[in-house]
GROMACS .gro file of C-alpha atoms in nm:
model
  403
    1MET     CA    1   0.000   0.000   0.000
    2ASP     CA    2   0.117   0.349  -0.080
    3SER     CA    3   0.252   0.497   0.245
    4TRP     CA    4   0.192   0.845   0.106
    5LEU     CA    5  -0.183   0.789   0.057
    6PRO     CA    6  -0.301   0.976   0.371
    7LEU     CA    7  -0.090   1.279   0.279
    8LYS     CA    8  -0.213   1.271  -0.082
    9GLN     CA    9  -0.573   1.254   0.035
   10TRP     CA   10  -0.521   1.542   0.275
   11PHE     CA   11  -0.360   1.751   0.002
   12LEU     CA   12  -0.635   1.683  -0.253
   13VAL     CA   13  -0.916   1.747  -0.007
   14THR     CA   14  -0.755   2.070   0.110
   15LEU     CA   15  -0.699   2.185  -0.247
   16ALA     CA   16  -1.057   2.104  -0.344
   17ALA     CA   17  -1.192   2.285  -0.039
   18LEU     CA   18  -0.989   2.595  -0.120
   19LEU     CA   19  -1.103   2.597  -0.482
   20LEU     CA   20  -1.466   2.551  -0.383
   21ALA     CA   21  -1.447   2.825  -0.121
   22ASP     CA   22  -1.279   3.056  -0.371
   23CYS     CA   23  -1.557   3.038  -0.630
   24ALA     CA   24  -1.864   2.944  -0.424
   25HIS     CA   25  -1.912   3.271  -0.243
   26ALA     CA   26  -1.879   3.527  -0.525
   27ALA     CA   27  -2.203   3.722  -0.552
   28ASN     CA   28  -2.431   3.672  -0.850
   29LEU     CA   29  -2.565   3.991  -1.007
   30ALA     CA   30  -2.903   4.034  -1.171
   31PHE     CA   31  -3.049   4.333  -1.354
   32GLU     CA   32  -3.333   4.500  -1.160
   33SER     CA   33  -3.411   4.837  -1.316
   34ALA     CA   34  -3.282   5.122  -1.532
   35ARG     CA   35  -3.391   5.482  -1.572
   36ASP     CA   36  -3.251   5.817  -1.683
   37VAL     CA   37  -3.181   6.074  -1.413
   38PHE     CA   38  -3.310   6.344  -1.652
   39ALA     CA   39  -3.431   6.362  -2.011
   40ALA     CA   40  -3.201   6.460  -2.296
   41ASN     CA   41  -3.202   6.833  -2.377
   42SER     CA   42  -3.419   6.902  -2.071
   43GLY     CA   43  -3.219   7.193  -1.932
   44PRO     CA   44  -2.870   7.334  -1.873
   45TRP     CA   45  -2.783   7.030  -1.660
   46ALA     CA   46  -2.808   6.815  -1.975
   47VAL     CA   47  -2.555   7.012  -2.183
   48ASP     CA   48  -2.246   6.792  -2.222
   49ALA     CA   49  -2.348   6.604  -1.905
   50ASP     CA   50  -2.078   6.364  -1.787
   51SER     CA   51  -1.875   6.234  -1.492
   52ALA     CA   52  -2.166   6.108  -1.283
   53THR     CA   53  -2.127   6.001  -0.921
   54ILE     CA   54  -2.371   5.840  -0.677
   55VAL     CA   55  -2.387   5.796  -0.299
   56GLN     CA   56  -2.612   5.676  -0.018
   57THR     CA   57  -2.614   5.919   0.273
   58THR     CA   58  -2.628   5.841   0.644
   59SER     CA   59  -3.006   5.892   0.638
   60GLY     CA   60  -3.041   5.639   0.353
   61ALA     CA   61  -3.103   5.890   0.073
   62ILE     CA   62  -2.963   5.812  -0.273
   63LEU     CA   63  -2.809   6.116  -0.445
   64ALA     CA   64  -2.649   6.149  -0.789
   65ALA     CA   65  -2.433   6.434  -0.915
   66TRP     CA   66  -2.262   6.515  -1.245
   67GLN     CA   67  -2.103   6.799  -1.441
   68GLY     CA   68  -2.292   6.985  -1.713
   69GLY     CA   69  -2.393   7.323  -1.850
   70ASN     CA   70  -2.137   7.383  -2.125
   71ARG     CA   71  -1.861   7.207  -2.313
   72LYS     CA   72  -1.600   7.060  -2.082
   73ARG     CA   73  -1.335   7.292  -1.939
   74LEU     CA   74  -1.526   7.607  -2.041
   75PRO     CA   75  -1.704   7.862  -1.819
   76GLY     CA   76  -2.057   7.763  -1.730
   77VAL     CA   77  -1.980   7.401  -1.641
   78ASP     CA   78  -2.141   7.338  -1.302
   79VAL     CA   79  -2.206   7.042  -1.071
   80TRP     CA   80  -2.572   6.932  -1.061
   81LEU     CA   81  -2.748   6.702  -0.814
   82SER     CA   82  -3.067   6.497  -0.814
   83ARG     CA   83  -3.236   6.287  -0.543
   84LEU     CA   84  -3.397   5.946  -0.583
   85ALA     CA   85  -3.738   5.918  -0.412
   86ASP     CA   86  -4.009   5.658  -0.476
   87GLY     CA   87  -3.829   5.537  -0.785
   88GLN     CA   88  -3.809   5.883  -0.946
   89TRP     CA   89  -3.526   6.134  -0.972
   90SER     CA   90  -3.593   6.492  -0.862
   91ALA     CA   91  -3.541   6.798  -1.081
   92PRO     CA   92  -3.166   6.874  -1.097
   93GLU     CA   93  -3.029   7.149  -0.876
   94ARG     CA   94  -2.698   7.334  -0.914
   95ILE     CA   95  -2.471   7.266  -0.615
   96ALA     CA   96  -2.127   7.386  -0.731
   97ASP     CA   97  -2.006   7.659  -0.965
   98GLY     CA   98  -1.650   7.740  -1.069
   99GLU     CA   99  -1.727   8.111  -1.019
  100ALA     CA  100  -1.726   8.047  -0.643
  101THR     CA  101  -1.350   7.989  -0.671
  102GLY     CA  102  -1.245   8.232  -0.947
  103LYS     CA  103  -1.378   8.438  -1.237
  104ASP     CA  104  -1.471   8.218  -1.535
  105PHE     CA  105  -1.335   7.911  -1.354
  106THR     CA  106  -1.466   7.576  -1.466
  107VAL     CA  107  -1.529   7.249  -1.277
  108ALA     CA  108  -1.482   6.880  -1.358
  109ASN     CA  109  -1.507   6.526  -1.219
  110PRO     CA  110  -1.739   6.551  -0.915
  111VAL     CA  111  -1.720   6.266  -0.662
  112LEU     CA  112  -1.964   6.213  -0.374
  113PHE     CA  113  -1.864   6.017  -0.063
  114GLN     CA  114  -2.034   5.952   0.272
  115PRO     CA  115  -1.789   5.857   0.549
  116GLU     CA  116  -1.911   5.694   0.866
  117GLY     CA  117  -1.927   5.952   1.145
  118GLY     CA  118  -1.869   6.252   0.921
  119PRO     CA  119  -2.043   6.491   0.683
  120LEU     CA  120  -2.134   6.415   0.323
  121LEU     CA  121  -1.837   6.507   0.102
  122LEU     CA  122  -1.842   6.651  -0.251
  123PHE     CA  123  -1.505   6.664  -0.427
  124TYR     CA  124  -1.444   6.818  -0.769
  125SER     CA  125  -1.168   6.978  -0.973
  126VAL     CA  126  -1.166   7.352  -1.040
  127GLY     CA  127  -0.944   7.583  -1.240
  128PRO     CA  128  -0.919   7.847  -1.515
  129HIS     CA  129  -1.118   7.778  -1.827
  130GLN     CA  130  -0.946   7.686  -2.152
  131ARG     CA  131  -1.099   7.825  -2.471
  132GLY     CA  132  -1.017   7.677  -2.811
  133GLY     CA  133  -0.744   7.421  -2.873
  134VAL     CA  134  -0.814   7.254  -2.540
  135ASP     CA  135  -0.548   6.993  -2.473
  136LYS     CA  136  -0.694   6.648  -2.404
  137ILE     CA  137  -0.498   6.606  -2.080
  138GLY     CA  138  -0.366   6.945  -1.968
  139ARG     CA  139  -0.611   7.138  -1.752
  140ASN     CA  140  -0.415   7.314  -1.478
  141MET     CA  141  -0.685   7.228  -1.223
  142TRP     CA  142  -0.685   7.125  -0.858
  143GLY     CA  143  -0.915   6.964  -0.604
  144VAL     CA  144  -1.170   7.136  -0.379
  145LEU     CA  145  -1.418   7.004  -0.124
  146GLN     CA  146  -1.767   7.099  -0.012
  147THR     CA  147  -1.946   6.934   0.280
  148SER     CA  148  -2.304   6.892   0.399
  149THR     CA  149  -2.454   6.764   0.724
  150ASP     CA  150  -2.809   6.744   0.584
  151ASP     CA  151  -2.807   6.536   0.264
  152GLY     CA  152  -2.685   6.826   0.054
  153ARG     CA  153  -2.919   7.092   0.195
  154PRO     CA  154  -2.719   7.315   0.203
  155TRP     CA  155  -2.348   7.282   0.110
  156SER     CA  156  -2.048   7.459   0.255
  157ALA     CA  157  -1.837   7.693   0.043
  158PRO     CA  158  -1.563   7.516  -0.158
  159ARG     CA  159  -1.217   7.498  -0.006
  160PRO     CA  160  -0.892   7.367  -0.154
  161LEU     CA  161  -0.763   7.035  -0.025
  162GLY     CA  162  -0.407   7.153   0.028
  163LYS     CA  163  -0.067   7.182  -0.133
  164ASP     CA  164   0.223   6.949  -0.203
  165ALA     CA  165   0.518   7.064  -0.415
  166ARG     CA  166   0.582   6.705  -0.530
  167LEU     CA  167   0.264   6.707  -0.741
  168PRO     CA  168   0.235   6.876  -1.083
  169GLY     CA  169   0.076   7.213  -1.017
  170GLY     CA  170   0.168   7.184  -0.649
  171LYS     CA  171  -0.187   7.119  -0.525
  172LEU     CA  172  -0.382   6.815  -0.407
  173ASN     CA  173  -0.632   6.683  -0.662
  174GLY     CA  174  -0.876   6.478  -0.456
  175PRO     CA  175  -1.038   6.175  -0.624
  176THR     CA  176  -1.002   6.210  -1.001
  177LYS     CA  177  -1.293   5.974  -1.077
  178ASN     CA  178  -1.365   5.698  -0.826
  179PRO     CA  179  -1.476   5.740  -0.463
  180PRO     CA  180  -1.252   5.715  -0.157
  181ILE     CA  181  -1.271   5.434   0.098
  182GLN     CA  182  -1.279   5.458   0.475
  183LEU     CA  183  -1.026   5.246   0.661
  184ALA     CA  184  -1.074   5.064   0.992
  185ASP     CA  185  -0.913   5.352   1.186
  186GLY     CA  186  -1.165   5.598   1.039
  187SER     CA  187  -0.921   5.766   0.802
  188ILE     CA  188  -1.033   5.837   0.443
  189LEU     CA  189  -0.809   5.721   0.158
  190VAL     CA  190  -0.850   5.893  -0.181
  191PRO     CA  191  -0.751   5.741  -0.518
  192SER     CA  192  -0.596   6.017  -0.727
  193SER     CA  193  -0.380   6.090  -1.030
  194ASN     CA  194  -0.187   6.388  -1.151
  195GLU     CA  195  -0.339   6.466  -1.493
  196SER     CA  196  -0.525   6.766  -1.350
  197GLY     CA  197  -0.197   6.945  -1.283
  198LEU     CA  198  -0.023   6.869  -1.613
  199LEU     CA  199  -0.013   7.154  -1.860
  200ASP     CA  200   0.034   7.000  -2.205
  201SER     CA  201   0.064   6.672  -2.390
  202SER     CA  202   0.444   6.675  -2.374
  203ASP     CA  203   0.401   6.570  -2.008
  204LEU     CA  204   0.205   6.250  -2.075
  205ASP     CA  205   0.492   6.023  -1.973
  206ARG     CA  206   0.469   6.185  -1.628
  207LEU     CA  207   0.115   6.057  -1.573
  208ALA     CA  208   0.111   5.882  -1.235
  209TRP     CA  209  -0.111   5.778  -0.947
  210HIS     CA  210  -0.093   5.909  -0.597
  211PHE     CA  211  -0.308   5.864  -0.288
  212GLU     CA  212  -0.434   6.129  -0.049
  213LYS     CA  213  -0.556   6.080   0.307
  214SER     CA  214  -0.754   6.255   0.580
  215ARG     CA  215  -0.736   6.140   0.941
  216ASP     CA  216  -1.002   6.385   1.065
  217LEU     CA  217  -1.306   6.308   0.846
  218GLY     CA  218  -1.211   6.550   0.572
  219ARG     CA  219  -1.103   6.858   0.764
  220THR     CA  220  -0.737   6.829   0.655
  221TRP     CA  221  -0.565   6.634   0.378
  222SER     CA  222  -0.215   6.520   0.285
  223VAL     CA  223  -0.044   6.301   0.027
  224ALA     CA  224  -0.008   5.945   0.157
  225TYR     CA  225   0.203   5.803  -0.127
  226ILE     CA  226   0.315   5.890  -0.480
  227CYS     CA  227   0.368   5.611  -0.730
  228PRO     CA  228   0.648   5.664  -0.983
  229PRO     CA  229   0.536   5.735  -1.340
  230ALA     CA  230   0.472   5.433  -1.561
  231PRO     CA  231   0.527   5.559  -1.918
  232ALA     CA  232   0.437   5.222  -2.071
  233LEU     CA  233   0.084   5.254  -1.927
  234ARG     CA  234   0.038   5.627  -1.851
  235PRO     CA  235  -0.207   5.542  -1.567
  236ILE     CA  236  -0.499   5.767  -1.473
  237GLN     CA  237  -0.808   5.768  -1.249
  238PRO     CA  238  -0.759   5.474  -1.007
  239GLY     CA  239  -1.019   5.314  -0.781
  240PHE     CA  240  -0.994   5.066  -0.494
  241LEU     CA  241  -1.051   4.697  -0.427
  242ARG     CA  242  -1.014   4.561  -0.071
  243LEU     CA  243  -0.835   4.228  -0.119
  244ARG     CA  244  -0.776   4.136   0.245
  245GLU     CA  245  -0.772   4.299   0.587
  246SER     CA  246  -0.493   4.548   0.509
  247THR     CA  247  -0.427   4.469   0.141
  248LEU     CA  248  -0.563   4.702  -0.126
  249ARG     CA  249  -0.551   4.691  -0.503
  250ALA     CA  250  -0.582   5.004  -0.715
  251VAL     CA  251  -0.726   4.953  -1.064
  252GLY     CA  252  -0.760   5.233  -1.316
  253GLY     CA  253  -0.747   5.362  -1.669
  254HIS     CA  254  -0.444   5.393  -1.891
  255GLN     CA  255  -0.345   5.619  -2.177
  256ALA     CA  256  -0.086   5.378  -2.324
  257GLY     CA  257  -0.030   5.005  -2.353
  258ASN     CA  258  -0.286   4.725  -2.371
  259GLU     CA  259  -0.315   4.620  -2.006
  260THR     CA  260  -0.522   4.761  -1.723
  261ALA     CA  261  -0.319   4.968  -1.476
  262SER     CA  262  -0.291   4.810  -1.130
  263ALA     CA  263  -0.093   4.849  -0.807
  264THR     CA  264  -0.115   4.687  -0.461
  265SER     CA  265  -0.060   4.797  -0.103
  266GLN     CA  266   0.001   4.561   0.189
  267ASN     CA  267  -0.044   4.826   0.460
  268ASN     CA  268  -0.372   5.010   0.393
  269GLY     CA  269  -0.226   5.250   0.140
  270ASP     CA  270   0.082   5.373   0.325
  271GLU     CA  271   0.307   5.218   0.057
  272TRP     CA  272   0.233   5.085  -0.292
  273SER     CA  273   0.392   4.862  -0.552
  274ALA     CA  274   0.491   5.004  -0.887
  275VAL     CA  275   0.202   5.038  -1.131
  276SER     CA  276   0.194   4.742  -1.369
  277GLY     CA  277  -0.048   4.571  -1.609
  278LEU     CA  278  -0.336   4.345  -1.505
  279PRO     CA  279  -0.405   4.141  -1.821
  280SER     CA  280  -0.704   3.948  -1.679
  281LEU     CA  281  -0.920   4.264  -1.670
  282PRO     CA  282  -0.953   4.399  -2.028
  283VAL     CA  283  -1.033   4.763  -1.943
  284VAL     CA  284  -1.033   5.055  -2.180
  285GLY     CA  285  -1.131   5.403  -2.062
  286ALA     CA  286  -1.212   5.477  -1.700
  287PRO     CA  287  -1.330   5.175  -1.493
  288PHE     CA  288  -1.525   5.168  -1.168
  289PRO     CA  289  -1.383   4.903  -0.931
  290VAL     CA  290  -1.539   4.823  -0.591
  291THR     CA  291  -1.544   4.546  -0.330
  292LEU     CA  292  -1.896   4.451  -0.221
  293SER     CA  293  -1.998   4.383   0.138
  294ASP     CA  294  -1.968   4.005   0.091
  295GLY     CA  295  -1.608   4.036  -0.036
  296THR     CA  296  -1.686   4.003  -0.407
  297HIS     CA  297  -1.470   4.230  -0.622
  298LEU     CA  298  -1.652   4.402  -0.906
  299CYS     CA  299  -1.553   4.621  -1.198
  300VAL     CA  300  -1.774   4.816  -1.442
  301PHE     CA  301  -1.590   4.918  -1.758
  302ASN     CA  302  -1.579   4.950  -2.135
  303PRO     CA  303  -1.404   4.634  -2.259
  304ARG     CA  304  -1.101   4.655  -2.481
  305GLY     CA  305  -1.179   4.689  -2.850
  306SER     CA  306  -1.529   4.829  -2.795
  307GLY     CA  307  -1.476   5.201  -2.759
  308SER     CA  308  -1.785   5.314  -2.569
  309SER     CA  309  -2.030   5.087  -2.750
  310ARG     CA  310  -2.018   4.822  -2.477
  311LEU     CA  311  -2.032   4.844  -2.097
  312ARG     CA  312  -1.975   4.530  -1.892
  313VAL     CA  313  -1.969   4.417  -1.529
  314MET     CA  314  -1.717   4.155  -1.420
  315THR     CA  315  -1.666   3.998  -1.077
  316SER     CA  316  -1.379   3.822  -0.902
  317ARG     CA  317  -1.316   3.654  -0.571
  318ASP     CA  318  -0.942   3.723  -0.557
  319GLY     CA  319  -0.894   4.031  -0.776
  320GLU     CA  320  -0.693   3.826  -1.026
  321ARG     CA  321  -0.940   3.600  -1.208
  322TRP     CA  322  -1.245   3.778  -1.350
  323GLN     CA  323  -1.575   3.656  -1.490
  324GLU     CA  324  -1.832   3.857  -1.685
  325GLN     CA  325  -2.164   3.889  -1.503
  326VAL     CA  326  -2.386   4.159  -1.654
  327ASN     CA  327  -2.411   4.332  -1.991
  328LEU     CA  328  -2.501   4.702  -1.971
  329ASP     CA  329  -2.449   4.768  -2.342
  330PRO     CA  330  -2.645   5.065  -2.482
  331ALA     CA  331  -2.863   5.042  -2.790
  332THR     CA  332  -2.692   5.022  -3.128
  333GLY     CA  333  -2.554   5.361  -3.224
  334SER     CA  334  -2.534   5.484  -2.864
  335ARG     CA  335  -2.242   5.511  -2.627
  336ALA     CA  336  -2.211   5.431  -2.254
  337HIS     CA  337  -1.907   5.536  -2.056
  338TYR     CA  338  -1.759   5.678  -1.734
  339PRO     CA  339  -1.934   5.446  -1.483
  340GLN     CA  340  -1.941   5.493  -1.108
  341GLY     CA  341  -2.149   5.333  -0.836
  342VAL     CA  342  -2.229   5.254  -0.476
  343GLN     CA  343  -2.366   4.953  -0.289
  344SER     CA  344  -2.664   5.059  -0.079
  345ALA     CA  345  -2.746   4.924   0.266
  346ASP     CA  346  -2.997   4.676   0.118
  347GLY     CA  347  -2.720   4.510  -0.087
  348ARG     CA  348  -2.820   4.655  -0.424
  349LEU     CA  349  -2.557   4.803  -0.651
  350HIS     CA  350  -2.647   5.142  -0.800
  351VAL     CA  351  -2.446   5.230  -1.112
  352VAL     CA  352  -2.455   5.562  -1.298
  353PHE     CA  353  -2.289   5.639  -1.630
  354THR     CA  354  -2.310   5.873  -1.928
  355GLN     CA  355  -2.520   5.749  -2.219
  356ASP     CA  356  -2.522   5.931  -2.554
  357ALA     CA  357  -2.768   5.867  -2.834
  358GLY     CA  358  -2.859   6.003  -3.175
  359PRO     CA  359  -2.652   6.187  -3.435
  360ALA     CA  360  -2.585   6.473  -3.191
  361LEU     CA  361  -2.494   6.228  -2.911
  362ASN     CA  362  -2.727   6.407  -2.670
  363PRO     CA  363  -2.613   6.282  -2.326
  364VAL     CA  364  -2.814   6.166  -2.028
  365ILE     CA  365  -2.706   6.015  -1.699
  366ARG     CA  366  -2.829   5.654  -1.681
  367HIS     CA  367  -2.903   5.487  -1.347
  368VAL     CA  368  -2.901   5.106  -1.330
  369VAL     CA  369  -2.980   4.894  -1.024
  370LEU     CA  370  -2.833   4.545  -0.989
  371LYS     CA  371  -2.944   4.291  -0.730
  372THR     CA  372  -2.672   4.094  -0.553
  373GLU     CA  373  -2.735   3.735  -0.448
  374LEU     CA  374  -2.504   3.483  -0.286
  375PRO     CA  375  -2.515   3.137  -0.447
  376ALA     CA  376  -2.543   2.821  -0.242
  377ALA     CA  377  -2.210   2.746  -0.079
  378PRO     CA  378  -2.042   2.423   0.035
  379VAL     CA  379  -2.046   2.406   0.414
  380ALA     CA  380  -1.918   2.056   0.481
  381LEU     CA  381  -1.669   1.852   0.284
  382GLN     CA  382  -1.596   1.481   0.312
  383ALA     CA  383  -1.367   1.256   0.109
  384THR     CA  384  -1.340   0.883   0.061
  385ALA     CA  385  -1.049   0.713  -0.117
  386VAL     CA  386  -1.114   0.547  -0.452
  387SER     CA  387  -0.750   0.497  -0.551
  388PRO     CA  388  -0.420   0.655  -0.445
  389TYR     CA  389  -0.494   0.939  -0.694
  390GLN     CA  390  -0.872   0.979  -0.681
  391ILE     CA  391  -1.117   1.096  -0.419
  392ASN     CA  392  -1.492   1.139  -0.401
  393LEU     CA  393  -1.612   1.476  -0.276
  394GLN     CA  394  -1.949   1.526  -0.109
  395TRP     CA  395  -2.081   1.840   0.045
  396ALA     CA  396  -2.388   1.973   0.214
  397VAL     CA  397  -2.533   2.292   0.073
  398ALA     CA  398  -2.677   2.558   0.299
  399LYS     CA  399  -2.901   2.846   0.194
  400PRO     CA  400  -2.703   3.170   0.168
  401SER     CA  401  -2.755   3.448   0.417
  402PRO     CA  402  -2.974   3.728   0.281
  403VAL     CA  403  -2.781   4.019   0.130
   0.00000   0.00000   0.00000
């Protein structure tokens, strides 16, 4: 008899248990509803509307915000907000204006975030307008913050986040697309990148991620870490996945190369690896990554080779291997891009993105709700030997906990 049989059985059973646990608990997603936050051409808020963001406040309210009012990076671009109540979005209201910071200033990339124990936060970029010949990257803008203690009624005046001479332009940017996360110690970690401070396209090889942090619920901010530039990828606009207790992965867009930009931190964002490619996630454009409450990692993005004609949702248990779950493709001839989202307290995932349709590509902000469900999971595993190299696996299946 093979003296190694008990060890072989133990190894195979352990391996099978790990593989089952790895894939059995990833959440399944199902489409629930979709609606437009406003109608196309319905008002100034619909002019070149883009860069939507969504949040659930401490009181449970769902709010969406976006930029609109004029062509990007020109005067008259404001931040607009709408509230979801009884399945309907309220009439948009203007909540931020570049004029509050400087004459003919413009705004871009609003991001809403609700920390536990603190006020509702609204970040956005602000800076001088650029008329004619606007460079695709260069904007000479910086981050500002407004706060509210009553679901956005009213908002504080905008204030800059701070300065750091190591960043292009010398000023903190705040989140450049995706929302911050709140760590176990209560501090707020912001995913950021430096394209707002670059002045012209000759600087594209300097594109880099950095991360900003507040330890006092948004009152003061500082740079936590600056990743070195990665010219082969030219990374922009990162977002976070929570891989393990103190391990984070940043995933974001890229202006060069064919692989999704990615970096990891083993100490809650104090230090980061160099930015490198993540080939298993075929992102083009600006993705929205998030880790759901059950530990499932999720990413909403335009897949490589599609431009903005396709929008997909993929999930992963480990942040390395990804599986497509939901198709959010727009109708033929339309575009869907720049997704962001939030998981509400009831487990649903609310996703907002820009959708353009028609010859004039009249934009709206689209709101999609996805239900999350845990599949049945193995809870007990037994093995019986068939031969020195085979085992039979049996397991009992328990009903998943409600999400």
